[in-house]
XYZ file of C-alpha atoms in Angstrom:
639
model
C 12.237 -17.996 8.776
C 10.339 -19.307 5.438
C 12.032 -22.136 3.850
C 13.596 -21.630 0.522
C 11.412 -24.426 -1.048
C 8.260 -22.774 0.047
C 9.463 -19.272 -1.140
C 10.202 -20.763 -4.675
C 6.861 -22.407 -4.688
C 5.182 -18.856 -3.758
C 7.247 -17.147 -6.392
C 6.446 -19.407 -9.154
C 2.741 -19.757 -8.163
C 1.885 -15.969 -7.734
C 0.657 -14.212 -10.729
C 1.496 -10.728 -11.063
C -1.637 -9.644 -12.626
C -3.806 -11.201 -9.996
C -1.823 -9.506 -7.415
C -1.792 -5.927 -9.054
C -5.419 -5.876 -10.078
C -6.477 -5.684 -6.567
C -4.906 -2.265 -6.297
C -4.722 -0.818 -9.732
C -7.400 -0.950 -12.715
C -5.565 -2.457 -15.528
C -6.594 -2.267 -19.011
C -4.939 -4.793 -21.747
C -2.707 -3.375 -24.379
C -1.207 -5.858 -26.760
C 0.478 -8.613 -24.783
C 0.726 -6.398 -21.559
C -1.596 -4.708 -19.146
C -1.118 -0.953 -18.260
C -2.505 1.236 -15.667
C -1.927 4.292 -13.506
C 1.309 3.879 -11.434
C 0.287 3.642 -7.630
C 3.681 4.814 -6.599
C 3.873 8.282 -7.938
C 1.359 10.882 -9.542
C 0.484 10.546 -13.001
C -2.422 11.359 -15.290
C -1.202 9.194 -18.310
C -0.632 5.371 -17.564
C 3.025 4.281 -17.585
C 2.582 1.499 -15.375
C 2.866 -1.866 -17.466
C 2.308 -5.283 -16.169
C 3.820 -8.646 -18.168
C 1.734 -11.538 -17.310
C 4.056 -13.506 -19.656
C 7.139 -12.353 -17.771
C 5.249 -12.137 -14.441
C 6.632 -8.857 -13.238
C 5.660 -4.892 -13.401
C 7.380 -1.974 -14.451
C 6.704 1.741 -14.397
C 8.391 3.876 -17.003
C 7.736 6.891 -14.946
C 9.070 6.261 -11.546
C 11.178 3.388 -12.476
C 9.643 1.101 -9.859
C 9.660 -2.729 -10.990
C 9.668 -6.024 -9.732
C 7.431 -9.370 -9.073
C 4.429 -9.711 -7.200
C 6.469 -9.753 -3.696
C 8.162 -6.648 -4.743
C 4.760 -5.033 -5.400
C 3.262 -5.667 -1.981
C 6.644 -4.691 -0.291
C 6.507 -1.208 -2.024
C 2.697 -0.497 -1.971
C 1.738 -2.143 1.316
C 4.971 -1.468 2.911
C 5.191 -5.328 3.668
C 8.517 -6.896 4.785
C 9.727 -9.543 2.432
C 8.274 -12.381 4.901
C 5.066 -10.474 5.260
C 4.543 -10.107 1.384
C 5.571 -13.961 1.114
C 2.962 -15.058 3.808
C 0.337 -12.648 2.201
C 0.664 -14.463 -1.140
C 0.857 -18.058 0.569
C -2.483 -17.078 1.903
C -3.889 -15.904 -1.366
C -2.829 -19.083 -3.199
C -3.653 -21.507 -0.419
C 0.205 -22.420 0.107
C 1.151 -24.222 3.126
C 4.105 -22.353 4.561
C 7.132 -24.578 5.966
C 9.188 -22.573 8.319
C 13.090 -23.028 9.476
C 14.267 -21.411 12.777
C 13.210 -17.784 12.915
C 15.794 -15.084 12.407
C 15.740 -13.169 15.674
C 16.896 -9.935 13.814
C 13.954 -9.987 11.504
C 11.565 -10.692 14.401
C 13.099 -7.233 16.022
C 12.696 -5.380 12.963
C 9.101 -6.230 12.083
C 7.997 -6.489 15.604
C 6.571 -2.970 15.907
C 4.850 -2.804 12.342
C 3.289 -6.240 13.066
C 2.192 -5.091 16.661
C 0.373 -2.025 15.275
C -1.714 -4.143 12.886
C -2.393 -6.760 15.609
C -3.313 -3.896 18.014
C -5.920 -2.703 15.619
C -6.981 -5.944 14.717
C -7.768 -6.573 18.572
C -9.384 -3.052 18.987
C -11.623 -3.888 16.128
C -12.541 -7.244 17.699
C -13.214 -5.430 20.935
C -15.453 -2.823 19.459
C -17.444 -5.377 17.579
C -17.746 -7.514 20.692
C -18.957 -4.542 22.778
C -21.569 -3.836 20.173
C -23.049 -7.338 19.900
C -22.470 -8.704 23.168
C -22.690 -6.210 26.004
C -26.010 -4.805 27.335
C -24.624 -0.978 26.954
C -23.439 -1.775 23.386
C -26.788 -3.465 22.294
C -28.862 -0.686 23.942
C -26.777 1.966 22.788
C -24.876 1.371 19.942
C -26.620 -1.386 18.252
C -29.965 0.560 18.799
C -28.398 3.623 16.831
C -27.315 1.438 13.938
C -30.801 -0.291 13.712
C -32.414 3.010 14.005
C -30.446 4.244 10.959
C -32.034 1.186 9.303
C -28.959 -1.076 8.977
C -29.165 -4.635 9.133
C -26.813 -6.965 11.280
C -25.237 -8.321 8.105
C -24.402 -4.674 6.853
C -23.010 -4.055 10.618
C -20.893 -7.290 10.194
C -19.806 -6.700 6.715
C -18.335 -3.345 7.573
C -17.072 -4.486 11.177
C -18.794 -1.717 12.911
C -18.432 -1.378 16.612
C -19.041 0.611 19.958
C -16.579 1.802 22.624
C -18.015 2.036 26.215
C -18.624 4.964 28.628
C -16.086 3.544 30.935
C -13.250 5.959 30.177
C -10.520 3.212 30.541
C -12.164 -0.039 29.454
C -10.429 -0.629 26.034
C -7.042 0.401 27.645
C -7.477 -2.271 30.467
C -8.331 -4.850 27.797
C -5.568 -4.116 25.728
C -3.207 -4.138 28.850
C -4.616 -7.464 29.974
C -4.262 -8.697 26.527
C -0.489 -7.914 26.744
C -0.358 -5.000 24.178
C 1.889 -2.188 24.700
C 0.254 0.878 25.967
C 2.716 2.883 24.423
C 1.986 1.506 20.945
C -1.613 1.739 21.591
C -1.178 5.500 22.417
C 0.635 5.643 19.220
C -2.309 4.628 17.118
C -4.416 7.059 19.086
C -6.581 4.470 20.673
C -6.049 5.968 24.058
C -4.994 9.409 25.330
C -1.745 10.425 26.899
C -3.514 10.091 30.120
C -4.661 6.489 29.549
C -8.312 7.338 28.779
C -9.918 5.627 25.631
C -10.113 7.896 22.723
C -13.529 6.591 21.342
C -15.265 6.443 24.580
C -19.165 6.425 24.415
C -18.990 6.522 20.440
C -19.990 4.091 17.674
C -17.105 2.874 15.698
C -16.483 2.753 12.050
C -13.110 0.736 11.208
C -10.960 1.882 7.907
C -9.484 -0.945 6.209
C -6.546 -0.740 3.557
C -6.961 -2.454 0.266
C -5.341 -5.874 1.841
C -8.163 -5.842 4.266
C -6.071 -4.704 7.452
C -7.613 -2.010 9.832
C -5.447 0.974 9.682
C -7.558 3.243 11.794
C -11.078 4.043 13.148
C -13.814 6.891 13.154
C -16.177 7.217 16.111
C -19.295 9.119 16.286
C -20.624 10.416 19.840
C -24.123 9.587 20.474
C -24.704 11.667 23.718
C -25.609 15.134 22.858
C -25.037 16.426 26.022
C -21.202 15.690 26.024
C -19.484 18.844 24.550
C -17.227 17.296 22.024
C -16.785 16.883 18.386
C -19.534 15.031 16.813
C -16.913 12.877 14.736
C -13.444 11.695 15.652
C -10.755 9.917 13.574
C -7.748 8.126 14.310
C -4.727 10.484 14.267
C -2.049 10.083 11.732
C -0.008 6.965 12.363
C 2.428 4.662 10.318
C -0.440 2.840 9.480
C -3.424 5.689 8.695
C -3.355 8.681 6.540
C -6.765 10.321 6.255
C -5.466 11.975 3.115
C -5.194 8.779 1.156
C -8.116 6.787 2.776
C -11.467 6.394 1.406
C -14.203 4.829 3.765
C -15.812 1.801 2.140
C -13.064 1.427 -0.874
C -12.233 -2.104 0.737
C -15.501 -3.388 0.270
C -16.499 -1.376 -2.693
C -13.539 -2.026 -4.919
C -14.516 -5.014 -6.864
C -17.970 -3.317 -7.686
C -16.025 -0.264 -8.645
C -14.098 -2.034 -11.333
C -16.777 -4.173 -12.489
C -19.223 -0.910 -13.154
C -16.534 1.282 -13.859
C -17.929 3.897 -11.969
C -17.654 5.168 -8.328
C -20.246 6.922 -6.149
C -18.776 9.431 -3.709
C -20.711 10.618 -0.686
C -19.961 12.443 2.506
C -20.903 10.377 5.354
C -20.024 6.739 6.681
C -23.929 6.044 6.986
C -24.466 7.105 3.369
C -21.844 4.461 2.424
C -23.531 1.843 4.712
C -26.958 2.564 3.667
C -26.453 2.595 -0.334
C -24.180 -0.585 -0.041
C -26.847 -2.207 1.778
C -29.490 -1.265 -0.751
C -27.631 -2.671 -3.595
C -25.357 0.377 -4.653
C -22.159 -1.134 -3.595
C -19.747 0.781 -5.596
C -19.922 3.734 -2.894
C -17.308 5.179 -0.956
C -16.910 8.529 1.476
C -13.829 10.997 1.910
C -13.659 9.986 5.501
C -14.416 13.228 6.823
C -11.925 15.351 4.743
C -12.184 17.690 1.934
C -11.324 15.758 -1.352
C -7.490 15.581 -1.473
C -5.144 14.725 -4.770
C -4.164 11.343 -2.949
C -7.860 10.174 -2.925
C -8.358 11.305 -6.345
C -5.234 9.269 -7.578
C -6.743 6.316 -5.428
C -10.030 6.447 -7.315
C -8.228 7.036 -10.581
C -6.743 3.544 -10.101
C -10.216 1.884 -10.194
C -11.982 3.928 -12.645
C -12.348 7.135 -14.739
C -15.736 7.836 -13.871
C -17.351 9.483 -10.612
C -20.676 10.375 -9.713
C -20.614 12.852 -6.527
C -23.780 12.994 -4.460
C -24.384 16.074 -2.299
C -26.804 16.612 0.408
C -29.815 18.985 -0.234
C -28.602 21.197 2.450
C -25.142 20.949 2.341
C -23.341 23.967 3.636
C -20.504 25.235 1.669
C -21.774 23.247 -1.500
C -19.813 25.730 -3.887
C -16.321 25.131 -1.908
C -16.821 21.591 -2.221
C -17.692 22.017 -5.896
C -14.553 23.572 -6.498
C -12.551 20.779 -4.660
C -13.813 18.441 -7.627
C -11.363 20.440 -10.050
C -9.031 17.875 -8.906
C -10.713 15.089 -10.920
C -10.531 17.207 -14.228
C -6.812 17.438 -13.675
C -6.686 13.731 -13.531
C -8.924 13.227 -16.575
C -12.033 11.861 -14.524
C -15.386 12.256 -15.851
C -17.274 13.884 -12.906
C -21.099 13.917 -12.556
C -22.680 15.700 -9.733
C -26.141 15.283 -8.373
C -27.651 17.374 -5.782
C -30.451 15.869 -3.577
C -33.681 17.512 -2.715
C -33.643 20.156 0.326
C -33.243 18.278 3.750
C -32.209 15.046 2.154
C -29.027 13.236 2.372
C -28.189 9.705 0.701
C -29.013 7.724 3.580
C -32.586 9.003 4.367
C -33.516 9.286 0.761
C -32.761 5.701 -0.079
C -34.285 4.363 2.920
C -37.608 6.527 2.225
C -37.990 5.822 -1.569
C -36.214 2.718 -2.056
C -33.292 1.594 -4.428
C -34.963 1.871 -7.664
C -36.432 5.361 -7.340
C -33.185 6.511 -5.742
C -31.238 5.288 -8.738
C -33.737 6.829 -11.161
C -33.221 10.072 -9.455
C -29.660 10.003 -9.640
C -29.660 9.059 -13.482
C -32.139 11.809 -14.416
C -30.421 14.579 -11.914
C -26.832 13.922 -12.489
C -25.022 16.631 -14.387
C -21.683 17.036 -15.699
C -19.652 18.918 -13.201
C -18.223 21.649 -15.926
C -21.887 21.911 -17.270
C -23.386 22.293 -13.824
C -21.097 25.106 -12.765
C -21.668 27.127 -16.164
C -25.503 26.653 -15.539
C -25.477 27.798 -11.925
C -23.254 30.778 -12.899
C -25.753 31.757 -15.709
C -28.873 31.347 -13.325
C -27.515 33.142 -10.463
C -25.704 36.086 -12.050
C -27.294 36.476 -15.514
C -27.983 40.205 -14.553
C -24.951 40.755 -12.400
C -21.997 41.135 -14.873
C -19.302 41.887 -11.980
C -20.173 38.744 -10.085
C -20.671 36.572 -13.303
C -17.213 37.706 -14.371
C -15.646 36.611 -11.192
C -17.530 33.356 -11.172
C -16.605 32.633 -15.239
C -12.881 33.204 -14.204
C -13.324 30.354 -11.697
C -14.887 28.274 -14.347
C -11.964 29.085 -16.587
C -9.410 27.794 -13.977
C -11.386 24.473 -13.746
C -11.346 24.258 -17.632
C -7.691 24.935 -17.765
C -7.034 21.725 -15.601
C -8.504 19.362 -18.500
C -5.518 17.964 -20.374
C -7.536 16.270 -23.129
C -7.510 18.791 -25.929
C -10.805 17.668 -27.531
C -12.651 17.368 -24.443
C -11.613 20.706 -23.324
C -12.520 22.273 -26.531
C -15.911 20.947 -26.565
C -16.437 22.249 -23.035
C -15.474 25.445 -23.945
C -17.972 25.394 -26.848
C -20.727 24.504 -24.488
C -19.873 26.873 -21.902
C -19.748 29.759 -24.110
C -23.479 28.764 -25.387
C -24.533 28.627 -21.774
C -22.787 31.797 -20.453
C -23.563 33.721 -23.601
C -20.096 34.521 -23.936
C -17.985 34.225 -27.351
C -16.265 31.055 -27.480
C -12.922 32.661 -28.607
C -12.919 34.593 -25.595
C -13.039 31.578 -23.115
C -10.407 30.214 -25.471
C -8.271 32.875 -24.939
C -8.526 32.813 -21.230
C -7.997 29.190 -20.761
C -4.902 29.405 -23.132
C -3.709 31.856 -20.677
C -4.397 30.179 -17.612
C -2.625 27.163 -19.104
C 0.558 29.140 -19.941
C 0.901 30.764 -16.603
C 0.427 27.227 -14.910
C 3.057 25.857 -17.358
C 5.450 28.566 -16.588
C 5.033 28.141 -13.061
C 5.586 24.372 -13.389
C 8.936 25.185 -15.099
C 10.098 27.272 -12.390
C 9.273 24.247 -10.258
C 11.111 21.740 -12.689
C 7.928 20.017 -13.146
C 7.479 20.539 -17.157
C 10.436 20.562 -19.695
C 8.592 21.648 -22.895
C 6.621 24.707 -23.708
C 3.552 24.898 -25.770
C 2.977 27.909 -28.536
C -0.648 27.188 -28.105
C -1.780 24.764 -25.501
C -5.551 24.475 -26.803
C -4.617 23.835 -30.578
C -1.302 21.913 -29.741
C -1.640 19.364 -26.989
C 1.623 18.457 -25.371
C 2.466 15.322 -23.715
C 4.209 15.922 -20.068
C 7.354 13.952 -20.011
C 8.439 15.359 -16.862
C 7.684 12.491 -14.568
C 9.756 10.016 -17.030
C 13.186 9.024 -15.750
C 15.913 9.141 -18.467
C 16.933 5.871 -19.643
C 19.516 3.999 -17.851
C 21.942 3.684 -21.137
C 21.683 7.236 -21.943
C 23.765 8.771 -23.409
C 25.621 5.447 -24.399
C 25.167 4.804 -28.093
C 21.945 2.760 -28.863
C 24.058 -0.074 -30.821
C 25.351 -1.359 -27.252
C 21.985 -1.104 -25.736
C 20.551 -3.123 -28.506
C 23.104 -5.974 -28.193
C 22.183 -6.079 -24.377
C 18.478 -6.003 -25.357
C 18.670 -9.072 -27.666
C 20.844 -10.977 -25.180
C 18.808 -10.423 -22.176
C 15.351 -11.035 -23.949
C 16.247 -13.950 -26.480
C 19.680 -15.221 -25.367
C 18.127 -18.347 -24.009
C 16.803 -19.066 -27.292
C 18.099 -21.394 -30.143
C 20.203 -19.567 -32.601
C 19.920 -22.114 -35.501
C 17.759 -24.963 -36.359
C 20.051 -27.600 -34.988
C 19.882 -26.029 -31.687
C 23.381 -26.393 -30.977
C 23.950 -22.802 -30.134
C 21.960 -20.301 -28.392
C 21.469 -16.565 -29.371
C 23.323 -15.782 -26.208
C 26.325 -17.944 -26.970
C 26.445 -16.409 -30.577
C 26.315 -12.754 -29.286
C 29.019 -13.545 -26.555
C 31.462 -15.171 -28.782
C 31.110 -12.274 -31.332
C 31.404 -9.498 -28.705
C 33.578 -10.735 -25.897
C 36.715 -10.059 -27.979
C 35.862 -6.366 -28.515
C 34.086 -5.799 -25.183
C 36.610 -3.109 -24.349
C 34.978 -0.963 -26.943
C 31.784 -0.705 -25.132
C 31.298 2.606 -23.518
C 28.934 1.343 -20.549
C 30.616 -0.374 -17.953
C 27.124 -1.830 -17.079
C 26.902 -3.446 -20.179
C 30.369 -5.125 -20.116
C 29.492 -6.355 -16.702
C 26.434 -8.170 -18.124
C 28.357 -9.534 -21.026
C 31.188 -10.719 -18.802
C 28.730 -12.310 -16.483
C 26.770 -14.013 -19.281
C 30.146 -15.438 -20.692
C 31.325 -16.730 -17.253
C 27.965 -18.414 -16.825
C 28.249 -20.149 -20.305
C 31.923 -21.264 -19.520
C 30.508 -23.193 -16.591
C 27.675 -24.850 -18.875
C 24.806 -22.663 -17.482
C 22.370 -20.897 -20.025
C 21.293 -17.787 -18.334
C 17.436 -17.448 -18.112
C 15.842 -13.965 -18.164
C 14.803 -14.496 -14.485
C 18.756 -14.590 -13.615
C 19.033 -10.857 -14.557
C 15.495 -9.926 -13.927
C 15.999 -10.684 -10.173
C 19.727 -9.840 -10.257
C 21.154 -8.985 -6.742
C 22.645 -5.642 -8.483
C 19.997 -3.129 -8.772
C 21.217 -1.296 -11.888
C 21.167 -4.732 -13.769
C 17.556 -5.744 -12.273
C 16.467 -2.337 -13.461
C 17.812 -2.357 -16.851
C 16.497 -5.798 -17.436
C 13.032 -4.618 -16.411
C 13.290 -1.763 -18.686
C 14.662 -3.794 -21.718
C 11.981 -6.596 -21.177
C 9.123 -4.261 -20.778
C 9.081 -1.500 -23.480
C 6.615 1.107 -23.138
C 5.778 0.775 -26.892
C 4.392 -2.280 -28.373
C 3.160 -3.579 -31.768
C -0.334 -4.136 -32.119
C -1.260 -7.733 -31.026
C -3.473 -8.645 -33.824
C -3.652 -12.402 -33.023
C -5.158 -11.468 -29.745
C -8.037 -10.179 -31.929
C -8.303 -13.259 -33.985
C -6.370 -11.646 -37.022
C -3.329 -13.700 -38.002
C -0.748 -11.819 -40.155
C 0.758 -14.478 -42.412
C 3.694 -11.958 -43.240
C 4.507 -11.580 -39.590
C 6.967 -14.027 -38.107
C 6.627 -14.922 -34.392
C 8.894 -12.586 -32.342
C 11.073 -15.419 -31.247
C 11.928 -16.477 -34.786
C 13.731 -13.272 -35.359
C 16.263 -13.205 -32.640
C 18.940 -14.778 -34.918
C 18.506 -12.072 -37.561
C 18.221 -9.527 -34.450
C 21.610 -10.691 -32.814
C 23.342 -10.615 -36.279
C 22.207 -7.145 -36.993
C 22.861 -5.899 -33.416
C 26.523 -7.034 -33.824
C 26.944 -5.500 -37.028
C 25.549 -2.106 -36.179
C 27.741 -1.930 -33.376
C 30.934 -2.721 -35.336
C 29.879 -0.206 -38.066
C 29.432 2.505 -35.478
C 32.835 1.809 -34.077
C 34.257 1.767 -37.542
C 32.656 5.079 -38.425
C 34.020 6.504 -35.072
C 37.748 5.462 -35.868
C 37.321 6.929 -39.453
C 35.887 10.049 -37.986
C 38.988 10.194 -35.510
C 41.560 9.646 -38.345
C 40.026 12.346 -40.446
C 40.221 14.937 -37.917
C 43.914 14.027 -37.224
C 44.622 14.280 -40.987
C 42.940 17.611 -40.960
C 45.032 19.032 -38.272
C 48.192 17.907 -39.736
C 49.693 16.950 -36.549
C 50.858 13.591 -37.513
C 53.916 13.149 -39.863
C 52.823 9.497 -40.861
C 50.007 10.690 -43.176
C 50.722 7.596 -45.648
C 49.771 5.141 -42.730
C 46.873 7.030 -41.875
C 45.438 7.331 -45.198
C 46.106 3.397 -45.593
C 44.235 2.633 -42.383
C 41.281 4.740 -43.481
C 41.053 2.942 -46.687
C 41.206 -0.242 -45.002
C 38.524 0.853 -42.615
C 36.423 2.153 -45.134
C 36.575 -1.210 -46.960
C 35.593 -3.108 -43.944
C 32.721 -0.542 -43.571
C 31.409 -1.387 -46.949
C 31.375 -4.987 -46.094
C 29.785 -4.743 -42.976
C 27.038 -2.361 -44.762
C 26.645 -5.003 -47.454
C 25.987 -7.677 -44.715
C 23.382 -5.187 -42.995
C 21.815 -4.242 -46.031
C 22.584 -0.548 -45.656
C 23.922 2.121 -47.863
C 27.061 4.085 -46.794
C 27.453 7.305 -48.550
């Protein structure tokens, strides 16, 4: 078990922005960073990272926490695994106490699966580099494909021997459970090697751990599939895996573009020749999960199709997924009988890149152009394909972009713009009705082209709803600025001021959660402890922790002009406003409660059920006077 002192050092050293940006493409917004949430499907960023507070919060799905929480949720690490990952990242030496046997049992299987895959990867690379069979068959194949040893090592390529049980025997001799080896798909139920007589392409997650393998048969005489992938497992899911992403992720983020190709060797060859922002879809049709994975790193995709690729039209239609997620797609079709690997080896990097630059066409425009070229004199088939294009156009959520595409397509297809508008609108409305039936949309749009609606369906209701905002505002100021001085003498904190003014009327709070926070704050103050934000931010109660994250990371921010070198003389630093904020929050709450009581008294008077009308009228007059005084203090007008 890791010592508490080491845990504290890891938590204080780890920067949330450093950790998250390895998995999510972040852009600055004010003092915070935003990006697409990696935990749920979204097209508009709601995932916020606060470097100053050192935690993240998604205002869509509600996930939030520090660097450890992020790794536990994203990589499915256990708590100790996440701590060890961060310790390695920041070169922190781990001091351990006696290990917890219960923890070891709980984590044993997952750790074992990663260890087995790591062992398998080392075994396959060893066979490729160190055995006669591996060198003569596997290495010869890779070198015939023009791959250098540096590339082979960088991507950890390997070879599995002909002997049907050589890996199984090696794994058994190394002490690994053959049951777990079989669960990962490395051996069959009969104990034979799954990838025998194949060159091996390992798949890595974004942390650099091996999660699965792809294998290519080299013996044309064997009647079996040319390529095999690991079966689905706890570690590997081909639908959300992109081959080469681990090696390409930094370059993709740097260039803000990814090149998507079909095959493993295409990735290897392009990467070796300087085009390092390249990935492949791991032998599957493009999936929503893969699009979301790409979207986390960039909004720009260049898809490269082989010149003789069968089913190219079907592949093109799969690219509609990018439009739905707001990704800009270019398509480059290579000359006949060419693939990226062979072409870049023949013509060189510069000529290949020039070809892509000159021949890449916008996906939507390419579809419209192909329709016009193929079906200009065939109105029946042309109308069928235009309807397919309309379906693609209806996936574009950005109103301006959609309108521009419609205008351009109307010119290319020689069809009236208003007709395309009408058909696109019809598709959008049909889709919206379908989504409403599935409880995915909550708003309708009379004209989806002219009036762009924001889809809030993935946003969780705020925790405090329907509790009055006056209560929420008091808690916001308490959690956000409670630790700051309330006056110039610094004798009292904002938290002390709020608690002393609210604790006597705590029973008026409708939210039991808010009452609990104020009472706990008061108890800590009575013990001489001034609670810091972190006390509630990492609270043992999930509802308190979640509320604190939500209040401390609001999805809407004032412009951070000082960040742009502009100082506003009239705008005080946020910290200077908490004294005023705390005063106004309490006044608003008291005023709200007085108005509530006055309304109740007026209702009783109207109903005439009370005999002591004089007492009620006196109470109403007294409350109205108190309301006037509070309104004057707050600077508002009461009608």
